[in-house]
CSV table of C-alpha atoms and ligand atoms in Angstrom, one decimal:
chain,number,residue,atom,x,y,z
A,76,UNK,CA,146.1,141.5,47.2
A,77,UNK,CA,148.1,144.4,48.1
A,78,UNK,CA,150.9,145.6,45.5
A,79,UNK,CA,153.4,148.3,45.1
A,80,UNK,CA,153.9,149.7,41.5
A,81,UNK,CA,157.0,151.6,40.8
A,82,UNK,CA,158.1,153.7,37.8
A,83,UNK,CA,161.7,154.6,37.4
A,84,UNK,CA,161.9,157.7,35.4
A,85,UNK,CA,165.7,159.4,34.4
A,86,UNK,CA,165.1,161.9,37.1
A,87,UNK,CA,162.8,160.6,39.8
A,88,UNK,CA,161.0,157.6,40.5
A,89,UNK,CA,157.4,157.0,42.1
A,90,UNK,CA,155.8,154.4,43.7
A,91,UNK,CA,152.3,153.6,45.1
A,92,UNK,CA,150.8,151.1,47.2
A,93,UNK,CA,147.7,149.9,45.6
A,94,UNK,CA,144.7,147.8,45.9
A,95,UNK,CA,143.6,145.4,43.2
A,96,UNK,CA,140.8,148.1,41.7
A,97,UNK,CA,143.4,150.6,41.6
A,98,UNK,CA,143.0,152.7,44.8
A,99,UNK,CA,146.1,154.4,45.7
A,100,UNK,CA,146.6,153.8,49.6
A,101,UNK,CA,150.0,155.8,49.7
A,102,UNK,CA,152.3,157.1,47.3
A,103,UNK,CA,156.0,158.3,47.8
A,104,UNK,CA,158.6,159.3,45.2
A,105,UNK,CA,162.5,159.5,45.1
A,106,UNK,CA,165.0,161.3,43.0
A,107,UNK,CA,166.4,158.3,40.7
A,108,UNK,CA,170.1,159.3,41.2
A,109,UNK,CA,170.7,158.0,37.5
A,110,UNK,CA,174.1,159.8,37.3
A,111,UNK,CA,175.5,158.2,40.7
A,112,UNK,CA,175.9,154.5,40.3
A,113,UNK,CA,173.6,151.4,39.8
A,114,UNK,CA,173.5,150.5,43.1
A,115,UNK,CA,172.4,153.9,44.4
A,116,UNK,CA,169.1,153.8,42.1
A,117,UNK,CA,168.6,150.5,43.4
A,118,UNK,CA,169.0,151.8,47.3
A,119,UNK,CA,166.2,154.1,46.2
A,120,UNK,CA,164.1,151.6,45.0
A,121,UNK,CA,164.5,149.6,48.4
A,122,UNK,CA,164.0,152.7,50.4
A,123,UNK,CA,160.6,153.5,48.4
A,124,UNK,CA,159.6,149.7,49.2
A,125,UNK,CA,160.5,150.2,52.8
A,126,UNK,CA,158.2,153.5,53.4
A,127,UNK,CA,155.2,151.7,51.6
A,128,UNK,CA,156.0,148.5,53.2
A,129,UNK,CA,155.6,150.2,56.6
A,130,UNK,CA,152.4,152.1,55.6
A,131,UNK,CA,150.6,148.9,54.6
A,132,UNK,CA,151.7,147.1,58.4
A,133,UNK,CA,150.2,150.4,59.9
A,134,UNK,CA,146.7,149.8,58.2
A,135,UNK,CA,147.0,145.8,58.8
A,136,UNK,CA,148.2,145.1,55.3
A,137,UNK,CA,150.8,143.1,53.8
A,138,UNK,CA,152.4,143.9,50.6
A,139,UNK,CA,151.8,140.6,48.4
A,140,UNK,CA,153.8,141.7,45.0
A,141,UNK,CA,156.0,144.3,43.5
A,142,UNK,CA,155.8,145.7,39.9
A,143,UNK,CA,158.5,147.8,38.5
A,144,UNK,CA,158.5,149.7,35.1
A,145,UNK,CA,162.0,150.5,33.6
A,146,UNK,CA,162.8,152.7,30.9
A,147,UNK,CA,164.8,150.2,28.6
A,148,UNK,CA,164.8,146.7,27.0
A,149,UNK,CA,163.9,143.9,29.2
A,150,UNK,CA,164.1,140.3,28.9
A,151,UNK,CA,160.8,139.3,30.6
A,152,UNK,CA,161.8,135.7,31.4
A,153,UNK,CA,165.0,136.4,33.5
A,154,UNK,CA,164.0,139.6,34.8
A,155,UNK,CA,166.9,141.4,33.2
A,156,UNK,CA,167.2,145.1,32.3
A,157,UNK,CA,169.4,146.1,29.2
A,158,UNK,CA,171.0,149.3,28.8
A,159,UNK,CA,168.2,151.9,29.6
A,160,UNK,CA,169.3,155.0,27.8
A,161,UNK,CA,168.0,156.9,30.9
A,162,UNK,CA,169.8,155.0,33.6
A,163,UNK,CA,173.5,155.6,31.9
A,164,UNK,CA,175.1,153.5,34.9
A,165,UNK,CA,173.0,150.3,34.4
A,166,UNK,CA,174.5,147.8,31.7
A,167,UNK,CA,172.8,144.4,31.9
A,168,UNK,CA,171.1,144.4,35.4
A,169,UNK,CA,169.3,141.3,37.1
A,170,UNK,CA,166.7,143.6,38.5
A,171,UNK,CA,164.1,141.1,39.6
A,172,UNK,CA,166.7,138.9,41.2
A,173,UNK,CA,168.0,141.8,43.0
A,174,UNK,CA,164.6,142.6,44.5
A,175,UNK,CA,163.5,139.2,45.3
A,176,UNK,CA,166.4,138.6,47.5
A,177,UNK,CA,165.7,141.5,49.5
A,178,UNK,CA,161.8,141.2,49.2
A,179,UNK,CA,160.3,137.7,49.6
A,180,UNK,CA,157.4,138.6,47.2
A,181,UNK,CA,156.2,138.2,43.6
A,182,UNK,CA,158.2,140.5,41.6
A,183,UNK,CA,157.7,141.4,38.2
A,184,UNK,CA,159.3,144.1,35.9
A,185,UNK,CA,158.2,145.4,32.5
A,186,UNK,CA,158.9,148.3,30.1
A,187,UNK,CA,157.8,151.7,31.4
A,188,UNK,CA,155.8,152.6,28.4
A,189,UNK,CA,154.2,149.0,28.6
A,190,UNK,CA,153.3,149.5,32.1
A,191,UNK,CA,151.6,153.2,31.2
A,192,UNK,CA,149.6,151.4,28.8
A,193,UNK,CA,148.7,148.4,30.9
A,194,UNK,CA,147.6,151.3,33.7
A,195,UNK,CA,145.5,152.8,31.4
A,196,UNK,CA,143.9,149.4,30.2
A,197,UNK,CA,143.1,148.6,33.8
A,198,UNK,CA,142.1,152.0,35.5
A,199,UNK,CA,142.1,154.7,32.7
A,200,UNK,CA,140.8,156.0,29.1
A,201,UNK,CA,141.4,152.3,28.1
A,202,UNK,CA,139.3,150.5,30.4
A,203,UNK,CA,136.4,150.1,28.1
A,204,UNK,CA,138.6,149.0,25.3
A,205,UNK,CA,140.0,145.3,25.0
A,206,UNK,CA,142.4,146.4,22.4
A,207,UNK,CA,144.4,149.5,21.9
A,208,UNK,CA,148.0,151.2,21.2
A,209,UNK,CA,148.7,153.1,24.2
A,210,UNK,CA,151.4,156.4,23.4
A,211,UNK,CA,153.4,158.3,25.8
A,212,UNK,CA,154.7,161.5,24.0
A,213,UNK,CA,157.8,162.8,25.8
A,214,UNK,CA,161.5,163.1,25.1
A,215,UNK,CA,160.9,159.9,23.1
A,216,UNK,CA,157.9,158.3,21.9
A,217,UNK,CA,157.0,155.3,24.3
A,218,UNK,CA,154.3,152.8,23.4
A,219,UNK,CA,152.5,149.5,24.5
A,220,UNK,CA,150.2,147.5,22.5
A,221,UNK,CA,147.3,145.9,24.4
A,222,UNK,CA,145.6,143.0,22.9
A,223,UNK,CA,142.9,141.2,25.1
A,224,UNK,CA,143.6,143.5,28.3
A,225,UNK,CA,147.1,142.3,27.9
A,226,UNK,CA,150.7,143.5,27.0
A,227,UNK,CA,151.5,142.1,23.6
A,228,UNK,CA,155.1,141.4,24.1
A,229,UNK,CA,156.0,139.9,20.7
A,230,UNK,CA,158.6,137.2,20.5
A,231,UNK,CA,161.5,138.5,22.5
A,232,UNK,CA,159.6,141.0,24.6
A,233,UNK,CA,160.7,143.8,22.2
A,234,UNK,CA,157.1,144.7,20.7
A,235,UNK,CA,155.5,148.1,20.7
A,236,UNK,CA,158.1,150.4,19.6
A,237,UNK,CA,155.7,152.7,18.0
A,238,UNK,CA,158.2,155.6,17.8
A,239,UNK,CA,160.5,153.9,15.5
A,240,UNK,CA,157.9,153.4,13.0
A,241,UNK,CA,159.3,155.3,9.6
A,242,UNK,CA,157.2,157.7,8.1
A,243,UNK,CA,159.9,159.2,5.7
A,244,UNK,CA,162.5,157.1,4.5
A,245,UNK,CA,164.9,159.8,3.7
A,246,UNK,CA,163.7,162.0,6.9
A,247,UNK,CA,165.9,163.5,9.8
A,248,UNK,CA,168.2,161.0,11.6
A,249,UNK,CA,166.7,159.3,14.8
A,250,UNK,CA,168.2,158.4,17.9
A,251,UNK,CA,168.2,154.7,16.9
A,252,UNK,CA,170.2,155.3,13.8
A,253,UNK,CA,167.3,154.9,11.4
A,254,UNK,CA,165.8,157.9,9.1
A,255,UNK,CA,162.6,159.2,9.6
A,256,UNK,CA,161.2,157.8,12.9
A,257,UNK,CA,158.2,158.9,14.3
A,258,UNK,CA,160.2,160.1,17.2
A,259,UNK,CA,162.7,162.2,15.1
A,260,UNK,CA,159.7,164.4,14.4
A,261,UNK,CA,157.5,164.2,17.6
A,262,UNK,CA,160.0,163.7,20.5
A,263,UNK,CA,160.4,166.7,22.3
A,264,UNK,CA,164.1,168.0,21.0
A,265,UNK,CA,163.3,167.1,17.3
A,266,UNK,CA,159.9,168.8,17.4
A,267,UNK,CA,161.5,172.0,18.7
A,268,UNK,CA,164.1,171.5,16.2
A,269,UNK,CA,161.4,172.4,13.6
A,270,UNK,CA,159.4,174.7,15.6
A,271,UNK,CA,161.8,177.2,16.3
A,272,UNK,CA,162.9,178.4,12.7
A,273,UNK,CA,159.1,178.7,12.2
A,274,UNK,CA,158.7,180.9,15.2
A,275,UNK,CA,161.7,182.9,14.3
A,276,UNK,CA,160.4,183.8,10.9
A,277,UNK,CA,156.9,184.5,12.1
A,278,UNK,CA,156.6,187.9,13.6
A,279,UNK,CA,152.8,187.4,14.6
A,280,UNK,CA,153.6,184.9,17.4
A,281,UNK,CA,153.8,185.7,20.9
A,282,UNK,CA,156.9,183.3,20.8
A,283,UNK,CA,158.7,185.2,18.3
A,284,UNK,CA,161.0,187.2,20.1
A,285,UNK,CA,161.9,184.4,22.6
A,286,UNK,CA,162.5,182.1,19.6
A,287,UNK,CA,165.2,184.6,18.4
A,288,UNK,CA,166.9,185.7,21.5
A,289,UNK,CA,166.7,182.4,23.4
A,290,UNK,CA,165.3,179.4,21.5
A,291,UNK,CA,166.8,176.9,24.2
A,292,UNK,CA,164.2,178.3,26.3
A,293,UNK,CA,161.2,177.1,24.6
A,294,UNK,CA,159.4,174.3,24.9
A,295,UNK,CA,156.3,172.2,23.6
A,296,UNK,CA,154.4,173.5,26.8
A,297,UNK,CA,155.2,176.8,25.7
A,298,UNK,CA,153.5,176.0,22.3
A,299,UNK,CA,150.4,174.6,23.7
A,300,UNK,CA,150.0,177.6,25.9
A,301,UNK,CA,150.4,179.8,23.1
A,302,UNK,CA,148.2,177.6,20.9
A,303,UNK,CA,145.5,177.8,23.3
A,304,UNK,CA,145.8,181.7,23.8
A,305,UNK,CA,145.0,182.0,20.2
A,306,UNK,CA,148.5,182.0,18.3
A,307,UNK,CA,147.8,180.3,15.1
A,308,UNK,CA,151.7,180.0,14.6
A,309,UNK,CA,152.0,177.6,17.5
A,310,UNK,CA,148.7,175.8,16.6
A,311,UNK,CA,149.9,175.2,13.3
A,312,UNK,CA,153.2,173.6,14.6
A,313,UNK,CA,151.2,171.4,16.9
A,314,UNK,CA,148.7,170.3,14.1
A,315,UNK,CA,151.7,169.4,12.0
A,316,UNK,CA,153.1,167.4,14.7
A,317,UNK,CA,149.5,165.5,15.2
A,318,UNK,CA,149.3,165.1,11.4
A,319,UNK,CA,152.7,163.1,11.4
A,320,UNK,CA,151.6,161.0,14.3
A,321,UNK,CA,148.6,160.4,12.3
A,322,UNK,CA,150.3,158.8,9.5
A,323,UNK,CA,151.9,156.2,11.5
A,324,UNK,CA,148.9,155.4,13.4
A,325,UNK,CA,147.0,154.7,10.4
A,326,UNK,CA,149.9,152.3,9.3
A,327,UNK,CA,149.7,150.5,12.8
A,328,UNK,CA,145.9,150.3,12.3
A,329,UNK,CA,146.4,148.7,9.0
A,330,UNK,CA,148.9,146.4,10.2
A,331,UNK,CA,147.2,145.1,13.7
A,332,UNK,CA,143.3,146.0,13.0
A,333,UNK,CA,143.6,147.8,16.0
A,334,UNK,CA,141.5,151.0,16.0
A,335,UNK,CA,142.0,152.5,19.2
A,336,UNK,CA,144.8,155.1,20.3
A,337,UNK,CA,145.4,156.3,23.6
A,338,UNK,CA,147.6,159.3,23.8
A,339,UNK,CA,149.4,160.7,26.9
A,340,UNK,CA,152.3,162.8,28.0
A,341,UNK,CA,153.9,166.1,27.8
A,342,UNK,CA,152.7,167.4,24.3
A,343,UNK,CA,149.2,165.5,24.6
A,344,UNK,CA,148.3,168.3,27.0
A,345,UNK,CA,148.1,170.6,23.6
A,346,UNK,CA,144.4,169.1,23.3
A,347,UNK,CA,142.3,169.7,20.4
A,348,UNK,CA,144.7,171.2,18.0
A,349,UNK,CA,147.2,168.4,18.4
A,350,UNK,CA,144.2,165.6,18.4
A,351,UNK,CA,142.5,167.1,15.4
A,352,UNK,CA,145.8,167.2,13.4
A,353,UNK,CA,146.2,163.1,14.6
A,354,UNK,CA,142.5,162.5,13.6
A,355,UNK,CA,142.7,164.0,10.5
A,356,UNK,CA,145.5,162.5,8.8
A,357,UNK,CA,145.2,159.1,10.5
A,358,UNK,CA,141.5,158.7,9.2
A,359,UNK,CA,142.2,160.0,5.9
A,360,UNK,CA,145.2,157.5,5.4
A,361,UNK,CA,143.7,154.3,7.1
A,362,UNK,CA,142.2,151.7,5.1
A,363,UNK,CA,138.6,152.4,4.2
A,364,UNK,CA,137.4,149.4,6.4
A,365,UNK,CA,139.2,151.1,9.5
A,366,UNK,CA,138.1,154.8,9.1
A,367,UNK,CA,134.9,154.9,10.7
A,368,UNK,CA,136.0,153.0,13.8
A,369,UNK,CA,139.3,154.8,14.3
A,370,UNK,CA,139.1,156.1,17.9
A,371,UNK,CA,141.8,158.7,19.2
A,372,UNK,CA,141.7,159.4,23.1
A,373,UNK,CA,143.6,161.4,25.5
A,374,UNK,CA,145.1,159.0,28.1
A,375,UNK,CA,143.3,160.1,31.4
A,376,UNK,CA,145.8,158.9,34.3
A,377,UNK,CA,148.7,161.6,33.4
A,378,UNK,CA,151.9,160.6,35.4
A,379,UNK,CA,150.4,158.1,37.3
A,380,UNK,CA,149.7,155.5,34.6
A,381,UNK,CA,153.4,154.0,34.8
A,382,UNK,CA,153.0,153.2,38.5
A,383,UNK,CA,149.4,151.9,38.6
A,384,UNK,CA,150.2,150.0,35.4
A,385,UNK,CA,153.4,148.5,37.4
A,386,UNK,CA,151.3,147.7,40.3
A,387,UNK,CA,148.8,145.5,37.8
A,388,UNK,CA,151.7,143.4,36.4
A,389,UNK,CA,150.8,141.4,39.4
A,390,UNK,CA,147.1,141.0,38.7
B,601,LIG,ZN1,164.1,155.5,15.6
């Protein structure tokens, strides 16, 4: 079975032609054109599929199915996408029907973070684990719950919003309207909001002057780089971010008896300093029965997780 997996991001969409084992036969990408119109984005999807269908034909294959990961809430039964925040021109879009009317194959859609977790489950760091929670750290905190090697969707498809677990009921306001969500600390913008005053006060950090003169130019990648070059201040910021994430991980382990967490996305590249923070706080806070089993691993597929997971929606 040859499938096409597409991961729609806010700025670009990535697509792969894959074999069932996850081998990628061809890849392509297009700008998402999120600010143009709904149909402009959908045309970009068609254009990716056209290119990959032609590539499949060149090697004597036909495409049997299309899987699409979308950054928004999805009615899985009807294949409808609701108000994805990063696709502002989309309201309620019957994406599965739209795609089926042009491509007479099986079409599946799911949330992008669910697809990333499924990609890791089939082809990445989650291959050896039947149950885990996959986290993608970026502008927000995406997540997918994998139970018995499948995505756990909840009653209506909305499960897995790890980023909106509250870790301080008086904490800062999150995008969702609630206070003190994980995302209100670990999402890129929020994390830099906390980091910049610290860097502005700590003259020992190589980022100190930039934090004073041009704070908007600083990103989590700068913190990671400075930390790996030995900056204790940046390392401290990342360790604190990890500790905060670990608080929510302990709660999730207690609630679900899932003890494996696979973490990817932007700041996960910070490596040991972040992961040590996560492991330290998760292990000290989880119930005793979970502590020895808690396994917190970096994701292994990088940016390909979403499209490979989307392709495996058909499996
Ligand atoms: Zn929230």
